[in-house]
Amino acid sequence: MTTDTAKTDPPTPDVDVVVVGAGIAGLYLAYRLSRAGYRFRVFEAADDIGGTWYWNRYPGARVDVPSVDYMLSFDPDWQRDWQWSEKYATQPEILRYLNHVADKHDLRRHITFSTRIRQARWDDPASLWRVSTDHGDEVTSRFVVMATGCLSMPKQAEIDGLERFAGEVYFTSGWPHQPIDFGGKRVAVIGTGSSGVQAIPVIAQQARELVVFQAHSEFLYPGAQWSIVAREARATGE
């Protein structure tokens, strides 16, 4: 005697793809997935797009390669509807460009801001991902793509006694949105990586005294910065 066991189809996920992060990679994914007809959602911890270029607002922040290298080449009009002002663009200009891309291609409607992913658990019997947010929501999907990049986890300071320091402490990886006034203050900068090298000259213009703590010497060369707008104006005689 045999009996037929009814087979049930696996549940349909809420979306095809969950993307974590709305920086440069996340925006590219949103563009490609939307054009390919996938159902997807993008989750971003910040309250706006930009990724690293949203968080890194320290004085002097700018790109260290030509600005054009930061352009998203999927946009066929990239040479016509955007003009960089400098060879090495500043953080505000990079962020304006990313906002331009997001608005032009209507990418914001796919993004949920101010939301962190707490867990992504694979449900083998259901053949889908169960993604939990810090707001207590759960989204199921066929795929999860981590567009969090390689600069998304700031390194905390490992300095004995820092917790007892009574002054102001700032990190280049999470700079406040409001300007910081260093006028008349004694300032210490720890580290001379790219962020330190960019921030030190700007802070030095304001601070009463600036001391730099450096573990290892850095090799630097002149960036040959120049204004693209000014150069083109000279070339055309305008």
XYZ file of N, CA and C in Angstrom:
714
model
N 0.845 -1.177 0.000
C 0.000 0.000 0.000
C 0.889 1.239 0.000
N 0.619 2.136 -0.912
C 1.404 3.374 -0.986
C 0.488 4.563 -0.840
N 1.053 5.631 -0.329
C 0.292 6.884 -0.221
C 1.091 7.998 -0.866
N 0.407 8.911 -1.501
C 1.059 10.063 -2.121
C 1.206 11.176 -1.092
N 2.395 11.657 -0.975
C 2.654 12.788 -0.082
C 2.599 14.075 -0.884
N 1.741 14.980 -0.487
C 1.598 16.231 -1.235
C 2.863 17.058 -1.104
N 3.357 17.491 -2.243
C 4.540 18.323 -2.254
C 4.134 19.785 -2.239
N 4.764 20.536 -1.386
C 4.464 21.968 -1.321
C 5.609 22.744 -1.928
N 5.269 23.748 -2.703
C 6.291 24.603 -3.302
C 6.923 25.473 -2.226
N 8.201 25.789 -2.375
C 8.843 26.677 -1.391
C 8.174 28.039 -1.396
N 8.162 28.725 -0.262
C 7.501 30.023 -0.198
C 8.160 31.044 -1.121
N 7.354 31.961 -1.604
C 7.872 33.016 -2.462
C 8.503 34.107 -1.602
N 9.763 34.450 -1.842
C 10.408 35.473 -1.010
C 9.802 36.856 -1.268
N 9.999 37.746 -0.318
C 9.489 39.111 -0.469
C 10.115 39.809 -1.674
N 11.423 39.611 -1.854
C 12.147 40.222 -2.971
C 13.132 39.210 -3.533
N 13.657 39.515 -4.697
C 14.686 38.649 -5.274
C 16.047 38.893 -4.628
N 16.339 40.168 -4.348
C 17.673 40.532 -3.862
C 17.561 41.556 -2.738
N 18.345 41.356 -1.679
C 18.566 42.373 -0.650
C 19.994 42.880 -0.815
N 20.143 44.180 -0.931
C 21.458 44.815 -1.051
C 21.728 45.581 0.235
N 22.902 45.380 0.813
C 23.276 46.073 2.051
C 24.306 47.141 1.711
N 23.913 48.409 1.838
C 24.813 49.517 1.558
C 24.379 50.322 0.353
N 24.398 51.652 0.498
C 24.015 52.545 -0.599
C 25.152 53.506 -0.925
N 26.352 52.960 -0.949
C 27.488 53.726 -1.441
C 27.602 53.570 -2.937
N 28.793 53.702 -3.473
C 28.979 53.628 -4.925
C 28.574 52.257 -5.458
N 28.987 51.173 -4.780
C 28.635 49.826 -5.239
C 27.139 49.578 -5.120
N 26.534 50.028 -4.004
C 25.099 49.828 -3.814
C 24.267 50.550 -4.861
N 24.681 51.754 -5.224
C 23.959 52.501 -6.266
C 24.078 51.805 -7.613
N 25.256 51.282 -7.899
C 25.434 50.548 -9.156
C 24.525 49.323 -9.198
N 24.463 48.587 -8.086
C 23.589 47.416 -8.024
C 22.123 47.812 -8.196
N 21.721 48.904 -7.536
C 20.335 49.360 -7.662
C 20.001 49.683 -9.109
N 20.919 50.310 -9.803
C 20.699 50.628 -11.223
C 20.559 49.363 -12.054
N 21.495 48.420 -11.914
C 21.476 47.208 -12.725
C 20.267 46.332 -12.408
N 19.950 46.170 -11.135
C 18.822 45.320 -10.753
C 17.495 45.906 -11.210
N 17.352 47.221 -11.104
C 16.094 47.846 -11.534
C 15.912 47.722 -13.043
N 17.002 47.866 -13.791
C 16.908 47.758 -15.261
C 16.674 46.327 -15.703
N 17.096 45.365 -14.891
C 16.914 43.950 -15.242
C 15.571 43.405 -14.771
N 14.793 44.212 -14.058
C 13.461 43.801 -13.660
C 13.375 42.991 -12.376
N 14.438 42.987 -11.586
C 14.399 42.255 -10.326
C 13.638 43.038 -9.253
N 13.029 42.297 -8.337
C 12.454 42.902 -7.130
C 13.563 42.948 -6.085
N 13.814 44.106 -5.540
C 14.928 44.207 -4.606
C 14.721 45.368 -3.651
N 15.491 45.329 -2.558
C 15.516 46.421 -1.591
C 16.958 46.676 -1.176
N 17.276 47.946 -0.970
C 18.596 48.349 -0.498
C 18.441 48.908 0.913
N 19.274 48.468 1.830
C 19.254 48.966 3.205
C 20.549 49.721 3.482
N 20.407 50.910 4.055
C 21.549 51.775 4.328
C 21.492 52.268 5.768
N 22.622 52.152 6.488
C 22.669 52.560 7.891
C 22.578 54.070 8.051
N 23.140 54.819 7.113
C 23.107 56.281 7.185
C 21.735 56.799 6.768
N 21.525 58.102 6.945
C 20.236 58.672 6.555
C 20.249 59.219 5.138
N 21.317 58.904 4.373
C 21.368 59.303 2.972
C 22.405 58.439 2.263
N 22.507 58.597 0.958
C 23.421 57.781 0.167
C 24.860 58.282 0.309
N 25.794 57.509 -0.227
C 27.172 57.971 -0.296
C 28.208 57.035 0.280
N 27.812 56.182 1.226
C 28.780 55.260 1.820
C 29.931 56.005 2.477
N 31.161 55.650 2.112
C 32.341 56.308 2.666
C 32.278 57.813 2.484
N 31.733 58.266 1.367
C 31.708 59.703 1.070
C 30.575 60.413 1.800
N 29.724 59.665 2.466
C 28.754 60.259 3.383
C 29.400 60.451 4.755
N 30.129 59.437 5.219
C 30.677 59.450 6.567
C 31.938 60.289 6.689
N 32.816 60.233 5.702
C 34.115 60.908 5.815
C 33.997 62.377 5.421
N 33.709 63.229 6.404
C 33.526 64.660 6.166
C 34.612 65.499 6.836
N 35.686 64.880 7.180
C 36.745 65.587 7.906
C 37.328 66.723 7.050
N 37.944 67.712 7.680
C 38.511 68.834 6.923
C 39.538 68.360 5.898
N 39.403 68.837 4.676
C 40.356 68.495 3.632
C 40.065 67.203 2.896
N 38.980 66.510 3.219
C 38.682 65.219 2.582
C 38.472 65.400 1.086
N 39.182 64.638 0.310
C 39.030 64.664 -1.145
C 39.572 63.366 -1.732
N 39.343 63.148 -3.005
C 39.841 61.941 -3.661
C 41.350 62.051 -3.859
N 42.026 60.905 -3.961
C 43.462 60.919 -4.211
C 43.800 60.308 -5.570
N 42.801 60.191 -6.414
C 42.982 59.848 -7.827
C 42.140 60.847 -8.622
N 42.368 60.999 -9.927
C 41.571 61.964 -10.691
C 40.070 61.758 -10.501
N 39.354 62.862 -10.376
C 37.914 62.822 -10.087
C 37.151 61.932 -11.048
N 37.535 61.941 -12.309
C 36.799 61.181 -13.320
C 36.806 59.688 -13.015
N 37.798 59.218 -12.262
C 37.858 57.789 -11.911
C 36.754 57.384 -10.950
N 36.094 58.354 -10.327
C 34.999 58.057 -9.410
C 33.641 58.077 -10.101
N 33.611 58.292 -11.391
C 32.334 58.355 -12.091
C 31.834 56.948 -12.406
N 30.520 56.791 -12.369
C 29.888 55.507 -12.670
C 29.701 55.406 -14.176
N 30.465 54.533 -14.794
C 30.514 54.489 -16.258
C 29.269 53.891 -16.896
N 28.324 53.359 -16.078
C 27.095 52.832 -16.686
C 26.226 53.952 -17.248
N 26.464 55.176 -16.803
C 25.655 56.308 -17.248
C 26.161 56.781 -18.610
N 25.390 56.629 -19.673
C 25.874 57.010 -21.002
C 26.082 58.511 -21.162
N 25.486 59.311 -20.278
C 25.599 60.775 -20.401
C 26.625 61.358 -19.451
N 27.501 60.525 -18.897
C 28.371 61.010 -17.832
C 29.279 62.138 -18.295
N 29.634 62.197 -19.553
C 30.503 63.267 -20.034
C 29.733 64.544 -20.343
N 28.413 64.433 -20.451
C 27.625 65.572 -20.895
C 26.914 66.297 -19.760
N 26.463 65.578 -18.744
C 25.628 66.231 -17.730
C 26.319 66.388 -16.384
N 27.641 66.195 -16.335
C 28.363 66.463 -15.094
C 29.745 67.000 -15.414
N 30.143 68.025 -14.693
C 31.467 68.617 -14.875
C 32.136 68.783 -13.518
N 33.293 68.155 -13.351
C 34.039 68.323 -12.113
C 34.685 69.696 -12.077
N 34.811 70.244 -10.875
C 35.431 71.558 -10.743
C 36.937 71.472 -10.556
N 37.432 70.322 -10.026
C 38.859 70.176 -9.755
C 39.341 68.805 -10.204
N 40.644 68.724 -10.419
C 41.241 67.443 -10.793
C 41.007 66.405 -9.705
N 41.180 66.814 -8.430
C 40.928 65.935 -7.286
C 39.770 66.535 -6.489
N 38.585 65.990 -6.678
C 37.371 66.582 -6.100
C 37.331 66.418 -4.585
N 36.693 67.378 -3.930
C 36.495 67.307 -2.489
C 35.320 66.396 -2.153
N 35.232 66.034 -0.861
C 34.142 65.169 -0.409
C 32.759 65.735 -0.739
N 32.501 67.037 -0.500
C 31.157 67.547 -0.836
C 30.823 67.393 -2.321
N 31.825 67.563 -3.189
C 31.543 67.449 -4.624
C 31.295 65.998 -5.024
N 32.062 65.065 -4.451
C 31.811 63.644 -4.711
C 30.397 63.277 -4.283
N 29.978 63.758 -3.107
C 28.643 63.446 -2.598
C 27.568 64.067 -3.476
N 27.797 65.279 -3.980
C 26.828 65.896 -4.898
C 26.693 65.073 -6.173
N 27.808 64.546 -6.652
C 27.754 63.718 -7.863
C 26.947 62.439 -7.620
N 27.180 61.768 -6.496
C 26.437 60.540 -6.210
C 24.945 60.822 -6.050
N 24.600 61.950 -5.449
C 23.191 62.339 -5.354
C 22.615 62.617 -6.737
N 23.404 63.224 -7.590
C 22.977 63.470 -8.972
C 22.638 62.159 -9.676
N 23.496 61.156 -9.522
C 23.254 59.852 -10.156
C 21.999 59.199 -9.582
N 21.857 59.225 -8.248
C 20.697 58.592 -7.613
C 19.396 59.249 -8.054
N 19.379 60.578 -8.133
C 18.161 61.285 -8.525
C 17.871 61.108 -10.010
N 18.902 61.155 -10.824
C 18.718 61.028 -12.272
C 18.103 59.680 -12.645
N 18.530 58.626 -11.971
C 18.064 57.279 -12.303
C 17.009 56.763 -11.326
N 16.469 57.649 -10.492
C 15.357 57.317 -9.593
C 15.679 56.098 -8.727
N 16.834 56.138 -8.076
C 17.284 54.998 -7.279
C 16.842 55.070 -5.823
N 16.510 56.250 -5.330
C 16.186 56.403 -3.912
C 14.953 55.594 -3.497
N 14.017 55.414 -4.404
C 12.779 54.725 -4.027
C 13.023 53.270 -3.629
N 14.188 52.752 -3.977
C 14.509 51.368 -3.615
C 15.250 51.267 -2.287
N 15.625 52.410 -1.698
C 16.536 52.399 -0.547
C 15.788 52.707 0.746
N 16.038 51.914 1.762
C 15.540 52.171 3.114
C 16.700 52.695 3.940
N 16.615 53.951 4.386
C 17.708 54.598 5.100
C 17.587 54.391 6.615
N 18.641 54.770 7.310
C 18.688 54.710 8.784
C 18.326 53.322 9.296
N 18.796 52.304 8.596
C 18.453 50.919 8.951
C 19.691 50.033 8.830
N 19.992 49.311 9.886
C 21.109 48.371 9.865
C 20.609 46.933 9.783
N 21.361 46.109 9.090
C 21.050 44.681 9.026
C 21.723 43.996 10.212
N 20.914 43.344 11.025
C 21.431 42.663 12.213
C 21.777 41.206 11.941
N 21.061 40.595 11.010
C 21.299 39.173 10.753
C 20.794 38.817 9.368
N 21.538 37.946 8.700
C 21.092 37.350 7.441
C 21.257 35.838 7.587
N 20.148 35.143 7.697
C 20.184 33.701 7.996
C 19.597 32.925 6.824
N 20.351 31.924 6.359
C 19.884 31.091 5.254
C 18.926 30.022 5.771
N 17.720 30.001 5.215
C 16.701 29.014 5.562
C 16.750 27.923 4.496
N 17.424 26.829 4.818
C 17.648 25.793 3.807
C 16.357 25.135 3.324
N 15.439 24.725 4.224
C 14.204 24.106 3.729
C 13.405 25.033 2.808
N 13.409 26.337 3.107
C 12.643 27.283 2.296
C 13.436 27.827 1.116
N 14.750 27.549 1.089
C 15.642 28.027 0.016
C 15.579 29.540 -0.144
N 15.712 30.233 0.971
C 15.732 31.694 0.923
C 16.480 32.257 2.133
N 16.826 33.542 2.016
C 17.468 34.267 3.105
C 16.420 34.966 3.956
N 16.641 34.944 5.254
C 15.811 35.712 6.179
C 16.693 36.821 6.764
N 16.406 38.043 6.353
C 17.232 39.201 6.702
C 16.506 40.031 7.748
N 17.149 40.240 8.906
C 16.535 40.981 10.005
C 17.198 42.347 10.151
N 16.392 43.376 10.403
C 16.907 44.732 10.575
C 16.886 45.129 12.053
N 17.527 46.259 12.341
C 17.543 46.734 13.722
C 16.219 47.359 14.137
N 15.266 47.450 13.205
C 13.926 47.927 13.546
C 12.969 46.777 13.829
N 13.491 45.544 13.796
C 12.663 44.382 14.090
C 11.942 43.798 12.892
N 12.218 44.304 11.687
C 11.578 43.787 10.480
C 12.368 42.608 9.924
N 11.677 41.740 9.201
C 12.330 40.627 8.509
C 11.913 40.648 7.048
N 12.907 40.530 6.168
C 12.671 40.491 4.725
C 13.281 39.199 4.201
N 12.526 38.488 3.385
C 13.050 37.268 2.781
C 13.467 37.555 1.343
N 14.538 36.887 0.906
C 15.046 37.127 -0.447
C 15.785 35.906 -0.957
N 15.936 35.850 -2.269
C 16.693 34.755 -2.871
C 18.197 34.989 -2.727
N 18.603 36.251 -2.812
C 20.023 36.585 -2.749
C 20.242 37.745 -1.789
N 21.424 37.782 -1.183
C 21.867 38.916 -0.367
C 23.221 39.358 -0.914
N 23.341 40.638 -1.221
C 24.601 41.184 -1.729
C 25.117 42.214 -0.734
N 26.326 42.018 -0.237
C 26.930 42.945 0.714
C 27.708 44.009 -0.055
N 27.118 45.183 -0.188
C 27.778 46.307 -0.865
C 28.346 47.259 0.182
N 28.986 46.683 1.199
C 29.489 47.472 2.322
C 30.911 47.948 2.109
N 31.578 47.490 1.061
C 32.905 47.987 0.757
C 33.958 47.554 1.760
N 35.168 48.081 1.561
C 36.296 47.694 2.418
C 36.597 48.754 3.467
N 35.824 49.840 3.512
C 36.104 50.931 4.450
C 34.929 51.189 5.384
N 34.079 50.198 5.569
C 32.831 50.429 6.301
C 32.949 50.233 7.804
N 34.060 49.636 8.271
C 34.227 49.391 9.704
C 35.373 50.243 10.239
N 35.065 51.377 10.871
C 36.122 52.250 11.397
C 36.945 51.540 12.462
N 38.219 51.883 12.534
C 39.099 51.326 13.564
C 39.052 52.231 14.788
N 38.704 51.663 15.902
C 38.645 52.421 17.130
C 40.056 52.680 17.674
N 40.192 53.774 18.395
C 41.500 54.136 18.946
C 41.866 53.219 20.103
N 43.062 52.657 20.061
C 43.548 51.786 21.127
C 44.637 52.543 21.892
N 44.200 53.526 22.660
C 45.126 54.402 23.385
C 44.751 54.386 24.860
N 45.652 53.934 25.678
C 45.387 53.892 27.116
C 45.119 55.295 27.643
N 44.052 55.427 28.409
C 43.731 56.696 29.025
C 42.869 57.615 28.200
N 42.566 57.236 26.969
C 41.760 58.116 26.119
C 40.390 58.373 26.738
N 39.863 57.396 27.436
C 38.540 57.561 28.043
C 38.543 58.611 29.149
N 39.719 58.965 29.646
C 39.816 59.984 30.690
C 40.082 61.383 30.142
N 40.292 61.469 28.834
C 40.559 62.772 28.226
C 39.297 63.624 28.274
N 39.429 64.827 28.817
C 38.252 65.679 29.039
C 37.919 66.565 27.852
N 38.769 66.586 26.838
C 38.515 67.437 25.675
C 37.657 66.755 24.626
N 37.600 67.353 23.468
C 36.802 66.828 22.360
C 37.612 65.784 21.593
N 36.952 64.715 21.181
C 37.590 63.652 20.402
C 36.783 63.436 19.128
N 37.466 63.449 17.991
C 36.801 63.242 16.710
C 37.532 62.161 15.920
N 36.769 61.455 15.098
C 37.325 60.441 14.212
C 37.019 60.829 12.767
N 38.027 60.723 11.906
C 37.787 61.085 10.505
C 36.739 60.186 9.860
N 36.602 58.966 10.363
C 35.646 58.021 9.775
C 34.199 58.341 10.106
N 33.964 59.195 11.105
C 32.582 59.544 11.477
C 32.509 60.999 11.898
N 32.958 61.890 11.027
C 33.054 63.310 11.357
C 31.663 63.925 11.505
N 31.493 64.836 12.465
C 30.179 65.497 12.604
C 29.778 66.247 11.336
N 28.481 66.389 11.129
C 27.998 67.109 9.951
C 28.190 68.609 10.094
N 28.179 69.110 11.318
C 28.373 70.544 11.515
C 29.868 70.865 11.557
N 30.264 72.045 11.088
C 31.691 72.419 11.099
C 32.248 72.461 12.519
N 33.507 72.082 12.672
C 34.194 72.133 13.954
C 35.140 73.335 13.950
N 35.042 74.170 14.972
C 35.892 75.348 15.087
C 37.116 75.016 15.940
N 38.281 74.970 15.295
C 39.527 74.682 16.011
C 40.263 75.952 16.414
N 39.654 77.083 16.197
C 40.302 78.351 16.483
C 40.720 78.474 17.941
N 41.991 78.825 18.164
C 42.497 79.031 19.511
C 42.713 77.778 20.317
N 42.599 76.601 19.707
C 42.707 75.354 20.465
C 44.034 74.659 20.199
N 44.434 73.839 21.170
C 45.574 72.936 21.003
C 45.024 71.612 20.493
N 45.528 71.158 19.366
C 44.968 69.979 18.696
C 46.059 68.938 18.490
N 45.715 67.688 18.743
C 46.604 66.565 18.440
C 45.955 65.721 17.360
N 46.712 65.401 16.336
C 46.241 64.503 15.277
C 47.071 63.228 15.352
N 46.400 62.091 15.450
C 47.070 60.800 15.554
C 46.930 60.072 14.224
N 48.041 59.869 13.544
C 48.024 59.141 12.279
C 48.265 60.041 11.083
N 49.064 59.539 10.147
C 49.342 60.285 8.922
C 49.107 59.425 7.688
N 47.978 58.732 7.712
C 47.531 58.069 6.498
C 46.883 59.101 5.588
N 46.112 58.641 4.629
C 45.486 59.577 3.679
C 44.629 60.613 4.394
N 43.832 60.171 5.372
C 42.954 61.100 6.077
C 43.754 62.120 6.868
N 44.784 61.654 7.576
C 45.598 62.562 8.360
C 46.316 63.578 7.492
N 46.900 63.121 6.395
C 47.631 64.012 5.494
C 46.707 65.093 4.934
N 45.465 64.740 4.650
C 44.526 65.721 4.116
C 44.029 66.680 5.190
N 43.785 66.170 6.398
C 43.185 66.994 7.443
C 44.188 67.928 8.117
N 45.435 67.490 8.284
C 46.420 68.251 9.051
C 46.613 69.683 8.528
N 46.838 69.910 7.231
C 47.056 71.291 6.786
C 45.852 72.196 7.020
N 44.645 71.648 6.894
C 43.436 72.458 7.074
C 43.247 72.809 8.548
N 43.419 71.818 9.425
C 43.282 72.074 10.859
C 44.358 73.049 11.330
N 45.566 72.925 10.777
C 46.674 73.791 11.181
C 46.392 75.258 10.885
N 45.575 75.537 9.890
C 45.243 76.922 9.566
C 44.385 77.578 10.643
N 43.690 76.755 11.440
C 42.807 77.290 12.473
C 43.389 77.175 13.881
N 44.023 76.060 14.162
C 44.418 75.744 15.533
C 45.511 76.677 16.051
N 45.496 76.924 17.350
C 46.571 77.691 17.991
C 47.852 76.880 17.996
N 47.708 75.587 18.220
C 48.867 74.697 18.225
C 48.432 73.330 17.713
N 49.258 72.725 16.874
C 48.933 71.412 16.321
C 50.126 70.483 16.487
N 49.880 69.323 17.096
C 50.913 68.307 17.267
C 50.456 67.048 16.528
N 51.335 66.492 15.707
C 51.012 65.289 14.935
C 51.795 64.107 15.504
N 51.095 63.028 15.809
C 51.709 61.802 16.295
C 51.747 60.798 15.153
N 52.947 60.382 14.803
C 53.136 59.543 13.619
C 53.955 58.313 13.978
N 53.414 57.140 13.683
C 54.127 55.895 13.988
C 55.157 55.564 12.913
N 54.816 55.837 11.676
C 55.704 55.516 10.561
C 55.709 56.676 9.575
N 56.827 56.904 8.952
C 56.905 57.974 7.962
C 56.132 57.586 6.710
N 55.615 58.585 6.028
C 54.836 58.357 4.815
C 55.582 58.902 3.601
N 55.342 58.283 2.454
C 55.896 58.793 1.202
C 54.789 59.548 0.472
N 55.008 60.809 0.234
C 54.016 61.645 -0.433
C 54.642 62.308 -1.651
N 53.798 62.622 -2.617
C 54.284 63.385 -3.768
C 53.239 64.427 -4.128
N 53.631 65.526 -4.744
C 52.680 66.605 -5.067
C 51.542 66.096 -5.950
N 50.332 66.516 -5.619
C 49.173 66.070 -6.385
C 48.930 66.849 -7.659
N 49.599 67.978 -7.820
C 49.392 68.817 -9.012
C 47.914 69.147 -9.183
N 47.311 69.603 -8.079
C 45.889 69.953 -8.106
C 45.654 71.184 -8.962
N 44.559 71.181 -9.718
C 44.201 72.367 -10.474
C 42.704 72.392 -10.724
N 42.219 73.609 -11.001
C 40.799 73.805 -11.260
C 40.488 73.471 -12.712
N 39.602 72.503 -12.924
C 39.210 72.139 -14.281
C 38.474 73.295 -14.951
N 37.612 73.965 -14.191
C 36.828 75.059 -14.743
C 37.738 76.193 -15.201
N 38.715 76.547 -14.353
C 39.627 77.628 -14.709
C 40.475 77.267 -15.916
N 40.944 76.020 -15.968
C 41.767 75.613 -17.102
C 40.972 75.642 -18.405
N 39.728 75.166 -18.372
C 38.927 75.183 -19.594
C 38.581 76.614 -20.009
N 38.397 77.486 -19.013
C 38.113 78.876 -19.347
C 39.295 79.528 -20.038
N 40.510 79.214 -19.566
C 41.703 79.767 -20.212
C 41.859 79.210 -21.616
N 41.541 77.911 -21.784
C 41.699 77.289 -23.091
C 40.743 77.870 -24.131
N 39.563 78.261 -23.691
C 38.571 78.801 -24.627
C 38.604 80.323 -24.696
N 39.416 80.943 -23.833
C 39.510 82.388 -23.838
C 38.347 83.087 -23.191
N 37.538 82.365 -22.400
C 36.374 82.973 -21.750
C 36.785 83.667 -20.463
